[in-house]
C-alpha positions as semicolon CSV with decimal commas, in nm:
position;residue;x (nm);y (nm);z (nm)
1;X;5,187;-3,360;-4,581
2;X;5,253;-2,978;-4,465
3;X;5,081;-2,870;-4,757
4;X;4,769;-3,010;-4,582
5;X;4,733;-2,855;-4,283
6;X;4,652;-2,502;-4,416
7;X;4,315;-2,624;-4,634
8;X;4,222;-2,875;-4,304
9;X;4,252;-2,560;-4,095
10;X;4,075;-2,372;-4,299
11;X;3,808;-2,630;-4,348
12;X;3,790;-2,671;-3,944
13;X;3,694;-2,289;-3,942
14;X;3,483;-2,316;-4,210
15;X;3,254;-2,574;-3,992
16;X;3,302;-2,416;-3,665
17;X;3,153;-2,068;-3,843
18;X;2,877;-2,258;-3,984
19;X;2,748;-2,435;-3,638
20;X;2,798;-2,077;-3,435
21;X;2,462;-1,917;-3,476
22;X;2,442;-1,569;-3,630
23;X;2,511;-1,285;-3,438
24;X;2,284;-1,004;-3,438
25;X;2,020;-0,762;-3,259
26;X;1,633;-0,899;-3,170
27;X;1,333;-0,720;-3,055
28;X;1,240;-0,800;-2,715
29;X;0,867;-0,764;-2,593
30;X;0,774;-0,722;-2,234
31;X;0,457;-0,772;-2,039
32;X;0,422;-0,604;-1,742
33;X;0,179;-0,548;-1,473
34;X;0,098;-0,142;-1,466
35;X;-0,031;-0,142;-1,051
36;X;0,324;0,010;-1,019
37;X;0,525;0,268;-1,240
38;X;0,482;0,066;-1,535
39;X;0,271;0,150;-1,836
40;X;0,244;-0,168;-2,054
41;X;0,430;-0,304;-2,359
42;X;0,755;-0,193;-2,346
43;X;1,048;-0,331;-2,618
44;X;1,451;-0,301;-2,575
45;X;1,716;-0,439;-2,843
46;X;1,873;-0,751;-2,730
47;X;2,249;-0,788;-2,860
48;X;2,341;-1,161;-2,877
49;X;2,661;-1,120;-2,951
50;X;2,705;-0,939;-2,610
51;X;2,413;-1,033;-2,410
52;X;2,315;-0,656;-2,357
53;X;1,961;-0,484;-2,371
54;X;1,932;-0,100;-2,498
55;X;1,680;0,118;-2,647
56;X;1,376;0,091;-2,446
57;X;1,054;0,190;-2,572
58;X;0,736;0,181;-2,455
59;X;0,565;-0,002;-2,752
60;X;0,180;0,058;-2,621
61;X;0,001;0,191;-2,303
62;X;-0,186;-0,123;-2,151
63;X;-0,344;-0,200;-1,868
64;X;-0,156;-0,504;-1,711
65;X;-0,082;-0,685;-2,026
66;X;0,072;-1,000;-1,826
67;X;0,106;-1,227;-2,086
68;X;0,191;-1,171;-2,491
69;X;0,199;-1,400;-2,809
70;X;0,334;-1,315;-3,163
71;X;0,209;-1,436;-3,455
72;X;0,432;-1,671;-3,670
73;X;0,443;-1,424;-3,947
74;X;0,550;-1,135;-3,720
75;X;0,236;-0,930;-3,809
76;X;0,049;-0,916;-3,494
77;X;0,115;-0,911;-3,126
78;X;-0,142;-0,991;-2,864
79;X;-0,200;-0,921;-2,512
80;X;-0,398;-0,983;-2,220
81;X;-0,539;-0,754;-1,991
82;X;-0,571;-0,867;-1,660
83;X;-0,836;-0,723;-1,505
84;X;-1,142;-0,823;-1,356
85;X;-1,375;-0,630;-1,515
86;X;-1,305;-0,506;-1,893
87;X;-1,597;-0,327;-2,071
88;X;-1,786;-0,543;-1,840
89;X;-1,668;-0,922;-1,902
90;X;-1,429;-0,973;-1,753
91;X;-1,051;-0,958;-1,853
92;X;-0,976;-0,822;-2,169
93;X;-0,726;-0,902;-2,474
94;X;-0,611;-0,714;-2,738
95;X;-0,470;-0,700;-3,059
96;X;-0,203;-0,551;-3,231
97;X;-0,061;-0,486;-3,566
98;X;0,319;-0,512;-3,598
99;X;0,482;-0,254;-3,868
100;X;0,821;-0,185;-3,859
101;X;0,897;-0,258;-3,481
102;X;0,579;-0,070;-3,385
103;X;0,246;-0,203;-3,261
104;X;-0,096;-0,051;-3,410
105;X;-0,392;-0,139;-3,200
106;X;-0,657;-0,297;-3,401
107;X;-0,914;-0,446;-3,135
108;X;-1,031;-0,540;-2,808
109;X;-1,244;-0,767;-2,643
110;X;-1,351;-0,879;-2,313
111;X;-1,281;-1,260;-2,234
112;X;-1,576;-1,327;-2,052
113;X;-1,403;-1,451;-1,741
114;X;-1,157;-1,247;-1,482
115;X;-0,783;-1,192;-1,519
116;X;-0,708;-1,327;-1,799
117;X;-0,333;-1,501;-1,771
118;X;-0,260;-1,623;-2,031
119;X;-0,298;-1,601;-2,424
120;X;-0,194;-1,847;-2,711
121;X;-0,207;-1,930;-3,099
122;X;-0,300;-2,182;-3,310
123;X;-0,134;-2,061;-3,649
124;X;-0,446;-2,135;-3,835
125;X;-0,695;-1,855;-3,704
126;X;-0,806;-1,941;-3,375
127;X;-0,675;-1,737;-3,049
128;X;-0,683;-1,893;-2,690
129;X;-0,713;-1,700;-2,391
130;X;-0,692;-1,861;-2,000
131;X;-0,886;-1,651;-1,754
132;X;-0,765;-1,767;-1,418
133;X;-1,013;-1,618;-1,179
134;X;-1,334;-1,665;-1,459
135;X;-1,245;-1,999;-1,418
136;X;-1,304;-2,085;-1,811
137;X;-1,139;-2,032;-2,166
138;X;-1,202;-1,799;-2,479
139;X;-1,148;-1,915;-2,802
140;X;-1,179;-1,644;-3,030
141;X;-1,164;-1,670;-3,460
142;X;-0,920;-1,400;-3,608
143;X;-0,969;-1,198;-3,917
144;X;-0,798;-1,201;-4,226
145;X;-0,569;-0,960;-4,112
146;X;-0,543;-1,058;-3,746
147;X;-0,739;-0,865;-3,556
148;X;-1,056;-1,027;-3,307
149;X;-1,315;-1,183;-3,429
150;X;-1,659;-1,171;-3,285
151;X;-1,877;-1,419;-3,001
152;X;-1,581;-1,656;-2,857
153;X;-1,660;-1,952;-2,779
154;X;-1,629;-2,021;-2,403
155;X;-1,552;-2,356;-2,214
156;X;-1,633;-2,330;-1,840
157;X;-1,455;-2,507;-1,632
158;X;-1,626;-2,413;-1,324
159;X;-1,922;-2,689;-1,417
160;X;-1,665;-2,955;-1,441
161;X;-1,593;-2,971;-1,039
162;X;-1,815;-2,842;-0,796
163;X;-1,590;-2,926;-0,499
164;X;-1,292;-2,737;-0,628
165;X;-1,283;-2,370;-0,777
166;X;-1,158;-2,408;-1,133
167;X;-0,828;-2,137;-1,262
168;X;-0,774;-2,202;-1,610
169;X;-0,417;-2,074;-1,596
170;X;-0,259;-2,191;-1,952
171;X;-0,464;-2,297;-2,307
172;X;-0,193;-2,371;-2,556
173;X;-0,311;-2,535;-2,903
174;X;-0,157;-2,830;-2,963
175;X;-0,125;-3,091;-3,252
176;X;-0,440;-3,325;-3,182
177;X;-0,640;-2,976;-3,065
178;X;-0,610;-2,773;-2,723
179;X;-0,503;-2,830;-2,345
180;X;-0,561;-2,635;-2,043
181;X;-0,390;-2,637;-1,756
182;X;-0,672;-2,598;-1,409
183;X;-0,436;-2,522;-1,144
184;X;-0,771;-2,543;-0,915
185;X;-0,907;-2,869;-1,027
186;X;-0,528;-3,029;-1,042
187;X;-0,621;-3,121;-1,413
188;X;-0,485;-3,062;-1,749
189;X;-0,791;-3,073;-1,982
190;X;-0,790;-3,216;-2,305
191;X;-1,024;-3,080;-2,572
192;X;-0,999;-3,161;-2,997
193;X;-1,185;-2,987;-3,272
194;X;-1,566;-3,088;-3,378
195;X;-1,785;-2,927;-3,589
196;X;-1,627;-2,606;-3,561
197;X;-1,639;-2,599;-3,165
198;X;-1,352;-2,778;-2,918
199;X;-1,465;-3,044;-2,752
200;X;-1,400;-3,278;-2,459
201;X;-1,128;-3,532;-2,606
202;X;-1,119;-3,861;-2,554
203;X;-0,897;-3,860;-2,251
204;X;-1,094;-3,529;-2,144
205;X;-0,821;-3,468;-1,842
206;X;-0,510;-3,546;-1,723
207;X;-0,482;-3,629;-1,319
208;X;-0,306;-3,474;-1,081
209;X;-0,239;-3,524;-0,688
210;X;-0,405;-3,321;-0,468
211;X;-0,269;-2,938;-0,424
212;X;-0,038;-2,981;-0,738
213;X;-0,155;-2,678;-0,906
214;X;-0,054;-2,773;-1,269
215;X;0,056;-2,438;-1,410
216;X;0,243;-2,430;-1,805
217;X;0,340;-2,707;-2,001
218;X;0,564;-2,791;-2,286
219;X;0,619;-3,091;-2,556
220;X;0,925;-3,299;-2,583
221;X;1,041;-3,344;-2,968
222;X;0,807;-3,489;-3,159
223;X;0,510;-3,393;-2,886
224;X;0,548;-3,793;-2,763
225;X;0,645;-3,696;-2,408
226;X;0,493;-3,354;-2,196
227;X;0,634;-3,143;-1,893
228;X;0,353;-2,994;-1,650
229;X;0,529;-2,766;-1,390
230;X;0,371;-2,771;-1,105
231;X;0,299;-2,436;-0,920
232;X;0,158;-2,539;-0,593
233;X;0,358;-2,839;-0,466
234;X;0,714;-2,729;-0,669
235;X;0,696;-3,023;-0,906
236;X;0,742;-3,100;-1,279
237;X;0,522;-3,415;-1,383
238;X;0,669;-3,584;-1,689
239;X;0,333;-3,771;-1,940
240;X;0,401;-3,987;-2,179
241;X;0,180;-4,057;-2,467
242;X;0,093;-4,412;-2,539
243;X;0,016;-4,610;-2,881
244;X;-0,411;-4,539;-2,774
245;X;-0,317;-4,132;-2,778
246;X;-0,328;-4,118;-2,406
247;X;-0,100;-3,966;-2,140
248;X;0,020;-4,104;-1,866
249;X;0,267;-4,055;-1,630
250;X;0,617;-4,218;-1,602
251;X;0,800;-3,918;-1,355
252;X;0,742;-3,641;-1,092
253;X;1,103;-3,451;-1,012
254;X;1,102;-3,164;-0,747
255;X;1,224;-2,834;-0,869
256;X;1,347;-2,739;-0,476
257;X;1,706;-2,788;-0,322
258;X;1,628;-3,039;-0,055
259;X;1,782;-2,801;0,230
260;X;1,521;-2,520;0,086
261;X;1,270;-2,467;0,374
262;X;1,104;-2,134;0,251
263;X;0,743;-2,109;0,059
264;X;0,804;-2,143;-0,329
265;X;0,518;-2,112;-0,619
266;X;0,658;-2,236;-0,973
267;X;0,557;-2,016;-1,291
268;X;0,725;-2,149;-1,619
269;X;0,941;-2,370;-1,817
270;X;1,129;-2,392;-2,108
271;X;1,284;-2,649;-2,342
272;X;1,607;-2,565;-2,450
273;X;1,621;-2,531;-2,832
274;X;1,766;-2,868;-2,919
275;X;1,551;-3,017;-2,644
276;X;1,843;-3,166;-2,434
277;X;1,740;-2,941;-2,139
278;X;1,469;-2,842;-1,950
279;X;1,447;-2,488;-1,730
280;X;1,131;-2,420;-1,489
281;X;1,144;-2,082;-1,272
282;X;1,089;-2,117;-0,888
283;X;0,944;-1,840;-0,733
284;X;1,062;-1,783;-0,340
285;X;1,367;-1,969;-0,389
286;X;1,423;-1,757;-0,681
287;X;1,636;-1,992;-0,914
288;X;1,602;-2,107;-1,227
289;X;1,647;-2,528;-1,212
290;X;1,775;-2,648;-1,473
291;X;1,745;-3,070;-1,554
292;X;1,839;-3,267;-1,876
293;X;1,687;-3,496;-2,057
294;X;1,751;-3,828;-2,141
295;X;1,818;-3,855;-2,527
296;X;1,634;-4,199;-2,525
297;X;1,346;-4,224;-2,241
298;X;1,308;-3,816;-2,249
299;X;1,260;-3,846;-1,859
300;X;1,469;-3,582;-1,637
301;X;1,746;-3,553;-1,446
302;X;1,882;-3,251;-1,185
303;X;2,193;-3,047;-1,385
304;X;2,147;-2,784;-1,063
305;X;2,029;-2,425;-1,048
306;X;2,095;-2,096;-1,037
307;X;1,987;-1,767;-0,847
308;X;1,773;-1,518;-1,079
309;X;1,949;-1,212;-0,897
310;X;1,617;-1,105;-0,825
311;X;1,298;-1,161;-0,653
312;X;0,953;-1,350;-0,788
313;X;1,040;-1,508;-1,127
314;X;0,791;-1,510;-1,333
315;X;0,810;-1,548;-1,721
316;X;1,155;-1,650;-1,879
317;X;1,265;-1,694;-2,228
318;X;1,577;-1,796;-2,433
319;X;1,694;-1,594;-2,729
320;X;1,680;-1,690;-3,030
321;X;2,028;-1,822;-3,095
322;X;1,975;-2,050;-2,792
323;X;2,258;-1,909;-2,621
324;X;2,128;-1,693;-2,371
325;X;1,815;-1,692;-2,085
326;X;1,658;-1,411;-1,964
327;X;1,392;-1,395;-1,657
328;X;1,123;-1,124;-1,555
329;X;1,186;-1,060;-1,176
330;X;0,819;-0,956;-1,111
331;X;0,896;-0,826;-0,731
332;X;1,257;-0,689;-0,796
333;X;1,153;-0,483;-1,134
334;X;1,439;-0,602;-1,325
335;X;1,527;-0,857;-1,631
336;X;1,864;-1,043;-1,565
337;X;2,074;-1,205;-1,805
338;X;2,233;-1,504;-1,846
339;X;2,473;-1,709;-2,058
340;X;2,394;-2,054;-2,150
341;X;2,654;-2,327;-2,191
342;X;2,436;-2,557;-2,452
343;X;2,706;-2,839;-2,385
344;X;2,605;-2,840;-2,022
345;X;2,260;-2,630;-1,999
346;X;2,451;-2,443;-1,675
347;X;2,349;-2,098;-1,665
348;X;2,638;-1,759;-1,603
349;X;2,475;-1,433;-1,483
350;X;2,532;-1,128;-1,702
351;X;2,381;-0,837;-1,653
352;X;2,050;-0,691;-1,540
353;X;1,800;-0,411;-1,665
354;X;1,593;-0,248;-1,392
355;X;1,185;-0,257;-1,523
356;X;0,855;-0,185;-1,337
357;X;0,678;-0,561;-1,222
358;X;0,803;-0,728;-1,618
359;X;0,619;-1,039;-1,605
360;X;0,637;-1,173;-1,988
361;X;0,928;-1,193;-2,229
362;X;0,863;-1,260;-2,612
363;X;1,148;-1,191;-2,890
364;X;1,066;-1,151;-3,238
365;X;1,360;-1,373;-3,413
């Protein structure tokens, strides 16, 4: 039997190599707002073996690029500008060309509608961006090699609810088309693909109670279940999608400690990679909460929190080994580190790297 026990040890280490993800260095991308010392892009080296970021470089000079997206394929990097007024209309977006760790400007464009938040991809072409005081969305067609296409099409929310004063704050392409969040109208809007144009689906908007301020969302597994965080009222609404393709909602959890008596606005959220947790960023009671979810009803439960060792959270993002969070402190200038225990989803502060007002953190994996 002794003779054994060397070949099952060997196998056991074998396995327990296999599961640990590979150790190595990442690019991280940060979005910052430049009404401070900051410039605009700026990338570090992100060790995930150690947790450590080194080797800043400011990747492009950018007015307030506040919110970044990569392209699947690695070969282009865009950003918003948010500004009111780019080139005359409105915020602005721009694109980039990604060779060898460095970004190439290709094009701009305005986004016909003020500060511009927020900007997504659909993987097929099409670029979204959210301008939050224009009140509307841009939905631009890409080039062949990335870069802005002409004319946008532009969906104005402002004509959908006179009594309210739309902010488009996230579009985000999805699998049956495109949804914004309207943290003004307390809606997310629904829109699919016709003819070349997005339309109004057929459940054109989700509903929200009054002052919730839906702000980013994010898709369970399988896209059956979604997670609205909620900046205005410190919420996360939990939809489920029924057998008709509709959303409805089965749960509203608070993101505040009860004893919390301080003002809070919510920003983001995050599933974890193997969608067993869920992280949203709370902004005056500067934690990161952190709730799992149930492996059969995919509702939430509180895990607990943890201080962001800094002030104003905004963006956050997980590496790409899974194994590690790190937040943009927008008031405190600084990006702190943190381990992640992806038994428990509790979170271990590292480290932290001082920055200028970093609002956005993207890696390329």
């Amino acid at each position: 039997m002794k003779s054994f026990v060397p070949v099952l040890l060997f196998a056991t280490l074998i396995m327990a190599c296999a599961e640990k993800p590979e150790e190595k260095m990442y690019t991280l991308f940060v979005g910052t707002y430049t009404d401070g010392d900051s410039e605009g892009i700026y990338t570090y080296t992100f060790d995930s073996g150690t947790g450590e970021l080194a080797n800043k470089q400011l990747a492009a000079k950018l007015t307030s690029p506040s919110y970044l997206a990569l392209s699947k394929d690695h070969k282009n990097l865009y950003a918003v500008q948010e500004t009111a007024d780019f080139d005359s209309l409105g915020g602005g977006v721009t694109a980039f060309a990604l060779k060898d760790g460095m970004l190439e400007i290709q094009n701009s464009s305005g986004t016909q509608g003020a500060h511009p938040c927020h900007v997504s991809l659909s993987g097929d072409g099409h670029l979204a961006v959210a301008n939050y005081t224009g009140g509307n969305v841009a939905l631009f067609k890409l080039n062949a090699d990335g870069s802005l296409g002409d004319d946008p099409q532009i969906i104005d929310h402002k004509v959908l609810d006179t009594t309210k004063t739309a902010h488009a704050h996230m579009a985000q392409f999805t699998a049956d088309g495109l949804m914004v969040t309207d943290l003004g109208l307390d809606a997310v809007k629904r829109y699919e693909a016709k003819n070349g144009e997005f339309v109004p689906a057929s459940q054109p908007s989700l509903p929200f109670v009054e002052g919730a301020g839906p702000r980013h969302f994010t898709f369970g597994e399988g896209g059956k279940m979604l997670y609205v965080i909620n900046e205005l009222n410190s919420t996360i609404s939990v939809f489920e999608k029924d057998a008709e393709d509709q959303y409805q909602e089965v749960q509203v959890i608070p993101t505040l400690d009860e004893g919390y008596q301080g003002e809070n606005a919510c920003a983001d959220l995050h599933l974890s990679p193997d969608g067993k947790f869920l992280y949203g960023s709370n902004r005056g009671e500067n934690t990161i909460v952190i709730f799992s979810v149930d492996a059969e009803k995919e509702t939430l439960s509180l895990v607990g929190r943890e201080s962001v060792h800094g002030d104003w959270p905004r963006n956050f993002s997980m590496d790409p080994t899974g194994g590690f969070l790190l937040v943009a402190n927008q008031r405190s200038s600084n990006i702190t580190v943190f381990k992640r225990d992806r038994e428990k989803g509790t979170l271990t502060y590292l480290n932290e790297t001082a920055l200028p007002n970093p609002v956005c953190l993207v890696f390329e994996d």
